[in-house]
Structures are given as structure tokens and as C-alpha cells.
Coordinates of C-alpha atoms and ligand atoms in Angstrom, one line a residue:
X907 CA 116.9 130.1 71.5
X908 CA 113.4 130.5 70.0
X909 CA 112.2 133.9 68.7
X910 CA 109.3 135.3 70.8
X911 CA 106.5 134.4 68.3
X912 CA 107.9 130.9 67.9
X913 CA 108.2 130.5 71.6
X914 CA 104.6 131.7 72.1
X915 CA 103.4 129.2 69.4
X916 CA 105.4 126.3 71.1
X917 CA 103.9 127.2 74.5
X918 CA 100.3 127.3 73.1
X919 CA 100.9 123.9 71.4
X920 CA 102.3 122.5 74.7
X921 CA 99.2 123.8 76.6
X922 CA 96.8 122.2 74.0
X923 CA 98.7 118.9 74.2
X924 CA 98.5 119.0 78.0
X925 CA 94.8 119.8 78.2
X926 CA 93.9 117.2 75.6
X927 CA 95.9 114.6 77.5
X928 CA 94.1 115.4 80.7
X929 CA 90.7 115.4 78.9
X930 CA 91.0 111.9 77.3
X931 CA 88.4 109.6 78.7
X932 CA 89.8 107.2 81.4
X933 CA 87.4 105.2 83.6
X934 CA 89.0 103.8 86.8
X935 CA 87.2 101.3 88.9
X936 CA 88.0 100.6 92.5
X937 CA 86.8 97.2 93.8
X938 CA 86.6 97.3 97.6
X939 CA 86.0 101.1 97.6
X940 CA 84.2 101.1 100.9
X941 CA 87.1 99.8 102.9
X942 CA 90.1 101.3 104.8
X943 CA 92.2 101.6 101.7
X944 CA 89.3 102.0 99.2
X945 CA 87.9 105.2 100.7
X946 CA 91.0 107.3 100.8
X947 CA 92.1 105.8 97.5
X948 CA 88.8 106.9 95.9
X949 CA 89.4 110.4 97.3
X950 CA 92.9 110.5 95.8
X951 CA 91.8 109.2 92.4
X952 CA 89.1 111.9 92.4
X953 CA 91.9 114.4 92.6
X954 CA 93.8 112.9 89.7
X955 CA 93.3 114.8 86.5
X956 CA 94.0 111.7 84.4
X957 CA 90.8 110.1 85.8
X958 CA 87.7 111.2 84.0
X959 CA 85.3 108.7 85.5
X960 CA 85.4 106.9 88.8
X961 CA 83.5 103.7 89.4
X962 CA 83.3 102.6 93.1
X963 CA 82.3 99.1 93.9
X964 CA 82.1 97.2 97.2
X965 CA 79.8 94.6 98.8
X966 CA 79.1 97.2 101.4
X967 CA 78.9 101.0 101.4
X968 CA 80.2 102.0 97.9
X969 CA 77.2 104.2 97.0
X970 CA 77.7 106.2 100.1
X971 CA 81.4 106.7 99.5
X972 CA 80.6 107.7 95.9
X973 CA 78.0 110.3 97.0
X974 CA 80.5 111.8 99.3
X975 CA 83.5 111.8 97.0
X976 CA 81.4 113.1 94.1
X977 CA 81.0 116.5 95.7
X978 CA 84.7 117.3 95.3
X979 CA 85.2 120.0 92.8
X980 CA 87.3 118.2 90.2
X981 CA 85.9 117.4 86.7
X982 CA 85.6 113.6 87.0
X983 CA 82.3 111.9 87.4
X984 CA 81.8 109.4 90.2
X985 CA 79.3 106.5 90.5
X986 CA 78.8 104.0 93.3
X987 CA 77.7 100.4 92.8
X988 CA 76.2 98.0 95.3
X989 CA 77.0 94.3 95.8
X990 CA 74.8 93.1 92.9
X991 CA 76.1 95.7 90.4
X992 CA 79.7 94.5 89.8
X993 CA 79.3 94.1 86.0
X994 CA 78.0 97.7 85.6
X995 CA 80.9 98.9 87.7
X996 CA 83.4 97.2 85.4
X997 CA 81.8 98.2 82.1
X998 CA 84.3 100.3 80.1
X999 CA 86.9 100.5 82.8
X1000 CA 90.5 101.1 81.6
X1001 CA 92.1 100.6 84.9
X1002 CA 90.8 98.5 87.8
X1003 CA 92.3 98.8 91.3
X1004 CA 91.5 95.9 93.7
X1005 CA 91.9 96.6 97.5
X1006 CA 89.0 94.1 98.3
X1007 CA 89.6 91.6 101.1
X1008 CA 90.5 91.3 104.7
X1009 CA 93.6 92.9 106.3
X1010 CA 96.0 91.4 108.9
X1011 CA 95.7 91.5 112.6
X1012 CA 98.8 91.4 114.9
X1013 CA 100.5 88.0 114.8
X1014 CA 99.3 87.1 111.3
X1015 CA 101.4 86.9 108.1
X1016 CA 100.0 88.1 104.8
X1017 CA 99.8 84.4 103.8
X1018 CA 97.4 83.9 106.6
X1019 CA 94.9 86.0 104.6
X1020 CA 95.1 83.6 101.6
X1021 CA 92.1 81.5 102.6
X1022 CA 89.7 84.5 102.6
X1023 CA 91.2 86.7 100.0
X1024 CA 92.1 84.1 97.3
X1025 CA 88.4 83.4 96.5
X1026 CA 87.5 87.1 96.7
X1027 CA 90.2 88.0 94.1
X1028 CA 89.4 85.0 91.9
X1029 CA 85.7 85.9 91.7
X1030 CA 86.5 89.6 91.0
X1031 CA 89.0 88.5 88.3
X1032 CA 86.4 86.2 86.7
X1033 CA 84.0 89.2 86.4
X1034 CA 86.7 91.4 84.9
X1035 CA 87.5 88.6 82.4
X1036 CA 83.9 88.6 81.3
X1037 CA 83.1 92.3 81.3
X1038 CA 86.4 94.3 80.8
X1039 CA 89.2 91.9 79.8
X1040 CA 91.2 94.8 78.2
X1041 CA 91.6 96.7 81.5
X1042 CA 94.8 97.1 83.4
X1043 CA 94.3 95.3 86.7
X1044 CA 96.2 96.6 89.7
X1045 CA 96.0 94.1 92.7
X1046 CA 96.5 95.5 96.2
X1047 CA 94.7 92.6 98.1
X1048 CA 97.1 90.4 100.0
X1049 CA 99.0 88.2 99.8
X1050 CA 100.0 90.0 96.6
X1051 CA 102.6 87.3 95.8
X1052 CA 99.7 84.9 95.4
X1053 CA 96.8 87.1 94.4
X1054 CA 98.5 88.3 91.2
X1055 CA 99.0 84.7 89.9
X1056 CA 95.3 84.1 90.9
X1057 CA 94.2 86.9 88.6
X1058 CA 96.5 85.6 85.8
X1059 CA 95.3 82.0 86.1
X1060 CA 91.7 83.1 86.2
X1061 CA 92.2 85.1 83.0
X1062 CA 94.0 82.2 81.4
X1063 CA 91.0 80.0 82.1
X1064 CA 88.7 82.6 80.5
X1065 CA 91.1 82.9 77.5
X1066 CA 91.8 86.6 78.0
X1067 CA 95.2 86.7 79.8
X1068 CA 97.5 89.4 78.7
X1069 CA 100.5 89.5 81.0
X1070 CA 101.1 93.2 80.1
X1071 CA 98.0 94.2 82.0
X1072 CA 98.1 92.5 85.3
X1073 CA 100.1 94.2 88.1
X1074 CA 100.8 93.6 91.8
X1075 CA 101.0 96.9 93.6
X1076 CA 104.3 97.0 95.5
X1077 CA 104.5 100.8 95.5
X1078 CA 104.1 101.0 99.3
X1079 CA 107.5 99.3 99.7
X1080 CA 109.0 101.9 97.4
X1081 CA 107.3 104.7 99.3
X1082 CA 108.5 103.3 102.6
X1083 CA 112.0 102.8 101.4
X1084 CA 112.3 106.5 100.3
X1085 CA 110.9 107.7 103.5
X1086 CA 113.0 105.5 105.8
X1087 CA 116.2 106.3 103.8
X1088 CA 115.4 110.0 104.0
X1089 CA 115.0 109.7 107.8
X1090 CA 118.6 108.3 108.2
X1091 CA 120.3 110.5 105.6
X1092 CA 118.3 113.8 106.0
X1093 CA 117.7 113.7 102.2
X1094 CA 114.4 114.8 100.8
X1095 CA 112.5 111.5 100.1
X1096 CA 112.1 112.6 96.5
X1097 CA 115.9 112.3 96.1
X1098 CA 116.1 109.1 98.0
X1099 CA 114.0 106.9 95.7
X1100 CA 115.0 103.2 96.1
X1101 CA 114.2 100.4 93.6
X1102 CA 112.6 97.6 95.6
X1103 CA 112.3 94.3 93.8
X1104 CA 111.1 90.8 94.5
X1105 CA 107.6 90.4 96.0
X1106 CA 105.5 92.0 98.7
X1107 CA 106.0 90.2 102.0
X1108 CA 108.9 90.0 104.5
X1109 CA 112.0 88.4 103.0
X1110 CA 110.6 88.6 99.5
X1111 CA 110.9 92.4 99.6
X1112 CA 114.4 93.3 98.4
X1113 CA 115.6 96.9 98.5
X1114 CA 118.5 97.8 96.2
X1115 CA 119.9 100.5 98.3
X1116 CA 123.3 100.4 96.6
X1117 CA 121.8 101.7 93.4
X1118 CA 120.9 105.1 95.0
X1119 CA 123.1 108.1 95.7
X1120 CA 121.9 108.2 99.4
X1121 CA 121.6 104.5 100.0
X1122 CA 125.0 103.3 98.7
X1123 CA 126.9 104.6 101.7
X1124 CA 124.6 102.9 104.2
X1125 CA 126.5 100.0 105.9
X1126 CA 126.8 97.7 108.9
X1127 CA 124.1 97.8 111.5
X1128 CA 122.4 100.8 109.9
X1129 CA 122.1 98.8 106.7
X1130 CA 120.7 95.8 108.5
X1131 CA 118.1 97.9 110.3
X1132 CA 116.8 99.8 107.3
X1133 CA 116.5 96.6 105.2
X1134 CA 114.6 95.0 108.0
X1135 CA 112.4 98.1 108.3
X1136 CA 111.6 98.1 104.6
X1137 CA 110.8 94.4 104.6
X1138 CA 108.7 94.5 107.7
X1139 CA 107.3 98.1 107.6
X1140 CA 103.8 96.6 107.3
X1141 CA 104.2 95.0 110.7
X1142 CA 104.8 98.3 112.3
X1143 CA 101.4 99.6 111.2
X1144 CA 99.6 96.3 112.0
X1145 CA 101.1 96.4 115.5
X1146 CA 100.3 100.1 116.1
X1147 CA 96.7 99.7 114.9
X1148 CA 96.4 96.9 117.4
X1149 CA 93.7 94.7 115.7
X1150 CA 92.1 97.5 113.7
X1151 CA 93.8 96.5 110.5
X1152 CA 96.9 97.3 108.5
X1153 CA 98.2 100.3 106.4
X1154 CA 95.3 102.1 104.7
X1155 CA 96.3 105.8 104.3
X1156 CA 99.9 105.2 103.1
X1157 CA 98.6 102.4 100.9
X1158 CA 95.9 104.6 99.4
X1159 CA 98.7 107.1 98.6
X1160 CA 100.8 104.4 97.1
X1161 CA 97.8 102.9 95.1
X1162 CA 96.9 106.3 93.7
X1163 CA 100.5 106.9 92.8
X1164 CA 100.7 103.6 90.9
X1165 CA 97.3 104.1 89.2
X1166 CA 98.5 107.5 88.0
X1167 CA 101.7 105.9 86.6
X1168 CA 99.6 103.3 84.7
X1169 CA 97.3 106.0 83.3
X1170 CA 100.2 108.1 82.2
X1171 CA 101.7 105.1 80.4
X1172 CA 98.4 104.3 78.7
X1173 CA 98.3 107.8 77.4
X1174 CA 101.7 107.4 75.8
X1175 CA 103.8 109.4 78.3
X1176 CA 107.4 108.3 77.8
X1177 CA 109.7 107.2 80.6
X1178 CA 107.1 106.1 83.2
X1179 CA 109.2 103.5 85.1
X1180 CA 108.3 102.0 88.5
X1181 CA 108.7 98.7 90.3
X1182 CA 105.6 96.4 90.1
X1183 CA 105.0 92.7 90.5
X1184 CA 104.3 91.3 87.0
X1185 CA 104.9 88.2 84.9
X1186 CA 108.6 88.4 84.4
X1187 CA 111.3 86.6 82.6
X1188 CA 114.0 87.7 85.1
X1189 CA 113.9 84.5 87.3
X1190 CA 111.5 82.4 85.2
X1191 CA 114.4 79.9 84.6
X1192 CA 114.4 79.3 88.4
X1193 CA 110.6 78.7 88.4
X1194 CA 109.8 82.2 89.7
X1195 CA 107.2 83.3 87.1
X1196 CA 106.3 86.7 88.7
X1197 CA 108.7 89.2 90.0
X1198 CA 108.7 92.9 90.8
X1199 CA 111.4 95.0 89.2
X1200 CA 111.5 98.4 87.4
X1201 CA 108.9 98.2 84.7
X1202 CA 108.4 100.7 81.9
X1203 CA 104.6 101.4 81.5
X1204 CA 103.1 102.2 78.1
X1205 CA 100.0 102.3 76.0
X1206 CA 99.5 98.5 76.4
X1207 CA 100.5 98.3 80.1
X1208 CA 103.9 96.6 80.6
X1209 CA 106.2 98.0 77.9
X1210 CA 109.6 96.8 79.1
X1211 CA 110.9 94.9 82.1
X1212 CA 114.2 96.3 83.3
X1213 CA 117.0 94.0 84.5
X1214 CA 118.1 94.4 88.2
X1215 CA 121.4 96.0 87.4
X1216 CA 124.5 95.5 89.6
X1217 CA 123.9 94.1 93.1
X1218 CA 126.2 94.0 96.1
X1219 CA 127.0 90.8 97.9
X1220 CA 124.4 91.7 100.6
X1221 CA 121.8 92.3 97.9
X1222 CA 122.6 89.0 96.3
X1223 CA 122.0 87.3 99.7
X1224 CA 118.7 89.1 100.1
X1225 CA 117.7 87.9 96.6
X1226 CA 118.7 84.4 97.3
X1227 CA 116.4 84.4 100.4
X1228 CA 113.6 86.0 98.4
X1229 CA 113.4 83.6 95.5
X1230 CA 112.4 80.3 97.2
X1231 CA 109.6 82.0 99.3
X1232 CA 108.3 83.8 96.3
X1233 CA 108.2 80.7 94.3
X1234 CA 106.1 78.9 96.9
X1235 CA 103.7 81.9 97.2
X1236 CA 103.2 82.0 93.4
X1237 CA 102.7 78.2 93.2
X1238 CA 100.0 78.4 95.9
X1239 CA 98.1 81.0 93.9
X1240 CA 98.4 79.0 90.6
X1241 CA 97.3 75.8 92.3
X1242 CA 94.3 77.5 94.0
X1243 CA 92.8 78.5 90.7
X1244 CA 93.6 75.2 89.0
X1245 CA 92.2 73.0 91.8
X1246 CA 89.0 74.9 92.1
X1247 CA 86.2 74.9 89.6
Ligands
LIG120 P1 89.2 96.6 104.8 O1 88.6 95.5 105.5 O2 89.2 98.0 105.5 O3 88.5 96.8 103.4 C1 88.3 95.8 102.5 C2 87.0 96.1 101.8 O4 86.8 95.0 100.8 C3 85.7 96.1 102.6 O5 85.0 97.3 102.4 C4 84.9 94.9 102.2 O6 83.5 95.1 102.2 C5 85.5 94.8 100.7 N1 85.2 93.5 100.1 C6 85.3 92.3 100.7 N2 84.9 91.3 99.8 C7 84.6 92.0 98.6 C8 84.2 91.6 97.4 N3 84.0 90.3 97.1 N4 84.0 92.5 96.4 C9 84.2 93.8 96.7 N5 84.6 94.3 97.9 C10 84.8 93.4 98.9 O7 90.7 96.3 104.4 P2 91.9 97.2 103.9 O8 92.6 97.7 105.1 O9 91.3 98.2 102.9 O10 92.8 96.2 103.1 C11 92.4 95.6 102.0 C12 93.4 94.6 101.5 O11 94.6 95.3 101.0 C13 93.9 93.6 102.5 O12 94.0 92.3 101.9 C14 95.3 94.1 102.9 O13 96.1 93.1 103.4 C15 95.7 94.6 101.6 N6 96.9 95.6 101.6 C16 97.8 95.5 100.7 C17 98.9 96.4 100.7 C18 99.9 96.4 99.6 O14 101.0 97.0 99.7 N7 99.7 95.7 98.5 C19 99.0 97.4 101.7 C20 98.0 97.5 102.6 C21 96.9 96.5 102.6
LIG121 C1 101.7 96.5 104.1 O1 102.8 96.3 103.6 O2 101.4 97.5 104.9 C2 100.5 95.7 103.6 O3 100.9 94.6 102.9 C3 99.6 95.3 104.7 C4 100.2 94.3 105.7 O4 99.5 93.3 106.0 O5 101.2 94.6 106.2

């Protein structure tokens, strides 16, 4: 045990380290800040002590959202940018979160959004490549399985691609998995964390329930049902909103949680590990260049991509169903950038 003076000195040093960590300058930009996700995401980022400056951009309404959020009594500064101010919004950003684009309506798949969202994401990525190529880019806009390759290919064209800094945000699948597992086991969701791997749509979403204390005993029909619910949780919200869009509030929570993890990694916090959809070697030999698995985040973005670990026969089957769909979605994104000027 420490003597009292030593313990006091250690505590003071710890406090200094904490406050200097929190004070380090971190500008976060939200592209699509006026939307259903963008607004609550901006609110949650305003509450994050790791964010010192918040830059809110949208083709509609961002200055209003910024004025509103800026009154919240946390230390970060907030500025809103109108449609013609994208470059200014991106200037100096360390982390850029992109929820810009259209959401689903009942009866649509995420892939049905491709025609509209692909060019939105490509054009935003081109601006990022020009203005803030060193930023970590967190893509929320669907279909994530295709929009992440679109960002990567756009960066490659501009000669600024660093695979360590482009992320697809799959955190909502992880959030849902913990919540749904807690509902059937009565565990606290914080103890029911599930690694969800693969991609972000239907069969490409692969929960590894066997790797958790509370999930490994789930079997039979209960297992089938929870896997289906994790894979198609987005549909529940789209159906309930009945034409008014898809998940916004839970997504804002998930997006803020992921941005917080990226920021903690950038600041050198050790052991920040979360699933995210990145350029990955795990299934590259099968032509699947991007894959979500547990990733350790660090000062340069992706620090280490973890292997999947042991899978059950059911999980092997889910993975086998995931890979061909994911491959197609990725190729569609790659082709889109390389076929357009
Ligand atoms: P929304 O329509 O409410 O908001 C989208 C916003 O993007 C609007 O404010 C719009 O003006 C803006 N926008 C459009 N084009 C833009 C551009 N070129 N630059 C900047 N902003 C632009 O939609 P939403 O509910 O917020 O959903 C946004 C996207 O997020 C959708 O594609 C949806 O499918 C996706 N999403 C992803 C996840 C996930 O888990 N990754 C979860 C939920 C929703
Ligand atoms: C989700 O998982 O809720 C999002 O991808 C939105 C959607 O279209 O389902």
C-alpha cells in the first residue's frame, strides 16, 4: 500500500492527467447534422468532454441546430455551416461523422438507398480528401457495406487513403445485441455485451453470442429468434415509424459512443476495443476486403484487428451466409467510384 503523502501525490498526478486529457483540442465534424440522427448526435457530442469543438454541417438547417446546441453548458464550442460552407466545416477536424443521406421506408432494403446515398457520400469524401485527409471518418450513411468502400475508393483516387482512418459505424448492432440479450436473460446490458461481426445489413450481421457469458447458453428457438432480431432490428424501427424514417435516437447514441471510442483511442487510451467495419485482412483471401470485427483503436485510428475467435457450428453457418452478400455490397461501392468521374 502507498503511504498517505505518496497516495495524495499519485491522486493529484492522476487528476492532472485526466484534466489535460479532457482539455486536448479535438474538433469533431458532423455531416448531416440537421437530420434525424444528426441532431441528437450533435447533442450527445456536445456532452462528450473529449470533444472541444463541434462543427455542424448540413445542406439544410445546420446553423439552427448549432445555435440551439451551443447553449448547453459544457466547455466545447459549436459552429454551424450552411450548404456552401463544407470546406470551412471540415477545416482542422480530427473526427468526422457522416449521417448524411436518405433513410429507409417500409419495404425497402438498405441497398435500395444506394442510388441516392452513394453520390452524397462520395462527394463528402472528396471534400474530406481535399480539406482534412488526416481525419478519422466514421460512416453512418447506409448502405454502410457499400458507403465505406466508396469513401476508401474516393480517398485512393485523391491519393490520401489510409485504411486505419476509415470506419463503418456498426455500433447500433452491438447496442441492440446487448439490449436484446439482456431482455431474455435479465442480465444488465452492460454485462451482456456481444461482439457483432460482418457487415451492417440483414444476413451480413453476425452476432457471436457463444463468446459471452450470458449468450453462450441461448439455444434452439430462442437462439434463432434473437439472431433474427439482431440482424433485422432496423426493420422493427422502420416498420414502427411507418414511413417517417429509420432509427435515429438509438443510432445517435451508438454514433456518439463510437466517436467517443475513436477520440479515446486518438488520445492514447489503451485497450479501446469495439467492432467496426474497416479494411480487414480477415477474409480478404475470399475477396471480402472490408469486415467488421473487434478493432483496437489508437493514436492513428485502427491499431489492431482482432481475429474472430472460436465460433460454434451455428455461427460458422451465419458467417458463410454473410460473406457472399458482403462481397457483392463491397464490390458495388468500389465499382461506383471507379465507373464515375
Ligand atoms: P434524415 O433524412 O433524417 O437526415 C439526413 C440528413 O442528411 C438531412 O438533414 C439532409 O439534409 C442531410 N443531407 C443530405 N444530403 C447531404 C449532403 N450532401 N451533405 C450534408 N448533408 C446532407 O435521415 P437519418 O434518419 O438521419 O438517416 C441518415 C442515414 O443514416 C440514412 O442513410 C440511414 O439509413 C442511415 N442510418 C445508419 C445506421 C447505422 O447503423 N449505420 C442507423 C440508422 C440510420
Ligand atoms: C438500422 O440498423 O437501424 C439502420 O441501418 C437503419 C435501417 O435502415 O434499418
